[in-house]
Tab-separated table of C-alpha atoms in Angstrom:
chain	number	residue	atom	x	y	z
N	1	UNK	CA	119.022	110.752	115.774
N	2	UNK	CA	120.739	108.547	113.265
N	3	UNK	CA	120.512	108.882	109.495
N	4	UNK	CA	118.440	105.717	109.311
N	5	UNK	CA	115.894	107.125	111.840
N	6	UNK	CA	115.708	110.485	109.937
N	7	UNK	CA	115.279	108.583	106.614
N	8	UNK	CA	112.507	106.469	108.076
N	9	UNK	CA	110.799	109.599	109.374
N	10	UNK	CA	111.013	111.310	106.117
N	11	UNK	CA	109.724	108.262	104.264
N	12	UNK	CA	106.795	108.042	106.573
N	13	UNK	CA	105.910	111.793	106.162
N	14	UNK	CA	106.109	111.579	102.323
N	15	UNK	CA	103.950	108.422	102.318
N	16	UNK	CA	101.346	110.212	104.613
N	17	UNK	CA	101.216	113.323	102.353
N	18	UNK	CA	100.898	111.233	99.193
N	19	UNK	CA	97.984	109.463	100.838
N	20	UNK	CA	96.342	112.743	101.646
N	21	UNK	CA	96.931	113.937	98.065
N	22	UNK	CA	95.115	110.681	96.775
N	23	UNK	CA	92.201	111.647	99.171
N	24	UNK	CA	92.070	115.146	97.659
N	25	UNK	CA	91.936	113.576	94.235
N	26	UNK	CA	88.921	111.631	95.307
N	27	UNK	CA	87.205	114.751	96.576
N	28	UNK	CA	88.068	116.531	93.334
N	29	UNK	CA	86.379	113.708	91.361
N	30	UNK	CA	83.248	113.960	93.548
N	31	UNK	CA	83.036	117.668	92.821
N	32	UNK	CA	83.501	116.908	89.007
N	33	UNK	CA	80.496	114.486	89.249
N	34	UNK	CA	78.472	117.110	91.029
N	35	UNK	CA	79.200	119.671	88.337
N	36	UNK	CA	78.389	117.043	85.645
N	37	UNK	CA	75.021	116.291	87.347
N	38	UNK	CA	74.283	119.963	87.531
N	39	UNK	CA	74.937	120.445	83.833
N	40	UNK	CA	72.670	117.611	82.999
N	41	UNK	CA	69.887	118.959	85.094
N	42	UNK	CA	70.242	122.376	83.689
N	43	UNK	CA	70.300	120.960	80.022
N	44	UNK	CA	67.277	118.768	80.475
N	45	UNK	CA	65.020	120.867	82.671
N	46	UNK	CA	65.866	124.363	81.458
N	47	UNK	CA	62.423	126.047	80.971
N	48	UNK	CA	60.415	122.904	82.184
N	49	UNK	CA	60.840	122.581	85.904
N	50	UNK	CA	62.047	125.625	87.816
N	51	UNK	CA	63.207	123.948	90.974
N	52	UNK	CA	65.160	121.275	89.131
N	53	UNK	CA	66.959	123.926	87.076
N	54	UNK	CA	67.781	125.797	90.242
N	55	UNK	CA	69.147	122.578	91.839
N	56	UNK	CA	71.254	122.092	88.743
N	57	UNK	CA	72.739	125.567	88.950
N	58	UNK	CA	73.585	125.105	92.583
N	59	UNK	CA	75.175	121.778	91.953
N	60	UNK	CA	77.078	123.266	89.123
N	61	UNK	CA	78.302	126.126	91.170
N	62	UNK	CA	79.160	124.021	94.219
N	63	UNK	CA	81.037	121.594	92.085
N	64	UNK	CA	83.032	124.108	90.276
N	65	UNK	CA	83.977	125.805	93.541
N	66	UNK	CA	85.020	122.482	95.073
N	67	UNK	CA	87.057	121.594	91.948
N	68	UNK	CA	88.878	124.772	92.367
N	69	UNK	CA	89.552	124.424	96.003
N	70	UNK	CA	90.588	120.725	95.869
N	71	UNK	CA	92.622	121.380	92.785
N	72	UNK	CA	94.529	124.199	94.386
N	73	UNK	CA	95.022	122.121	97.586
N	74	UNK	CA	96.384	119.243	95.584
N	75	UNK	CA	98.832	121.614	93.682
N	76	UNK	CA	99.994	123.078	96.916
N	77	UNK	CA	100.324	119.552	98.534
N	78	UNK	CA	102.514	118.427	95.607
N	79	UNK	CA	104.766	121.431	95.998
N	80	UNK	CA	104.924	120.494	99.800
N	81	UNK	CA	105.964	116.955	99.051
N	82	UNK	CA	108.659	118.299	96.763
N	83	UNK	CA	109.847	120.697	99.460
N	84	UNK	CA	110.043	117.847	102.081
N	85	UNK	CA	112.036	115.653	99.691
N	86	UNK	CA	114.548	118.602	98.827
N	87	UNK	CA	114.893	119.201	102.570
N	88	UNK	CA	115.796	115.682	103.161
N	89	UNK	CA	118.313	115.746	100.199
N	90	UNK	CA	120.009	118.868	101.621
N	91	UNK	CA	120.395	117.324	105.082
N	92	UNK	CA	121.742	114.159	103.761
N	93	UNK	CA	124.272	116.072	101.500
N	94	UNK	CA	125.235	118.205	104.545
N	95	UNK	CA	125.719	115.193	106.827
N	96	UNK	CA	127.740	113.304	104.238
N	97	UNK	CA	129.911	116.370	103.465
N	98	UNK	CA	130.516	116.794	107.266
N	99	UNK	CA	131.437	113.139	107.547
N	100	UNK	CA	133.887	113.339	104.715
N	101	UNK	CA	135.519	116.530	106.296
N	102	UNK	CA	135.859	114.699	109.563
N	103	UNK	CA	137.432	111.702	107.949
N	104	UNK	CA	139.953	113.804	106.165
N	105	UNK	CA	141.145	115.393	109.429
């Protein structure tokens, strides 16, 4: 494997992970909207219609749990992207250092 092939592989992996992080962001937004709808239902139908109040509570809880889950996943995903980039940098430095050593001999 050449350095160019390795670079292309790492670039492809980072691009894929960034795409997946963007998808997680969309799911986070959806959960935020669910929570907002739940809050609106609770606010307007508190004490008037029991089943709409219960639906609002359920949406609020599901949205909040989804926000926690997708927020944590996004955070861990960003750490993973940083780890992949750091690994690539270490490998490139090691290979260039080895090439310099071989050139000096």
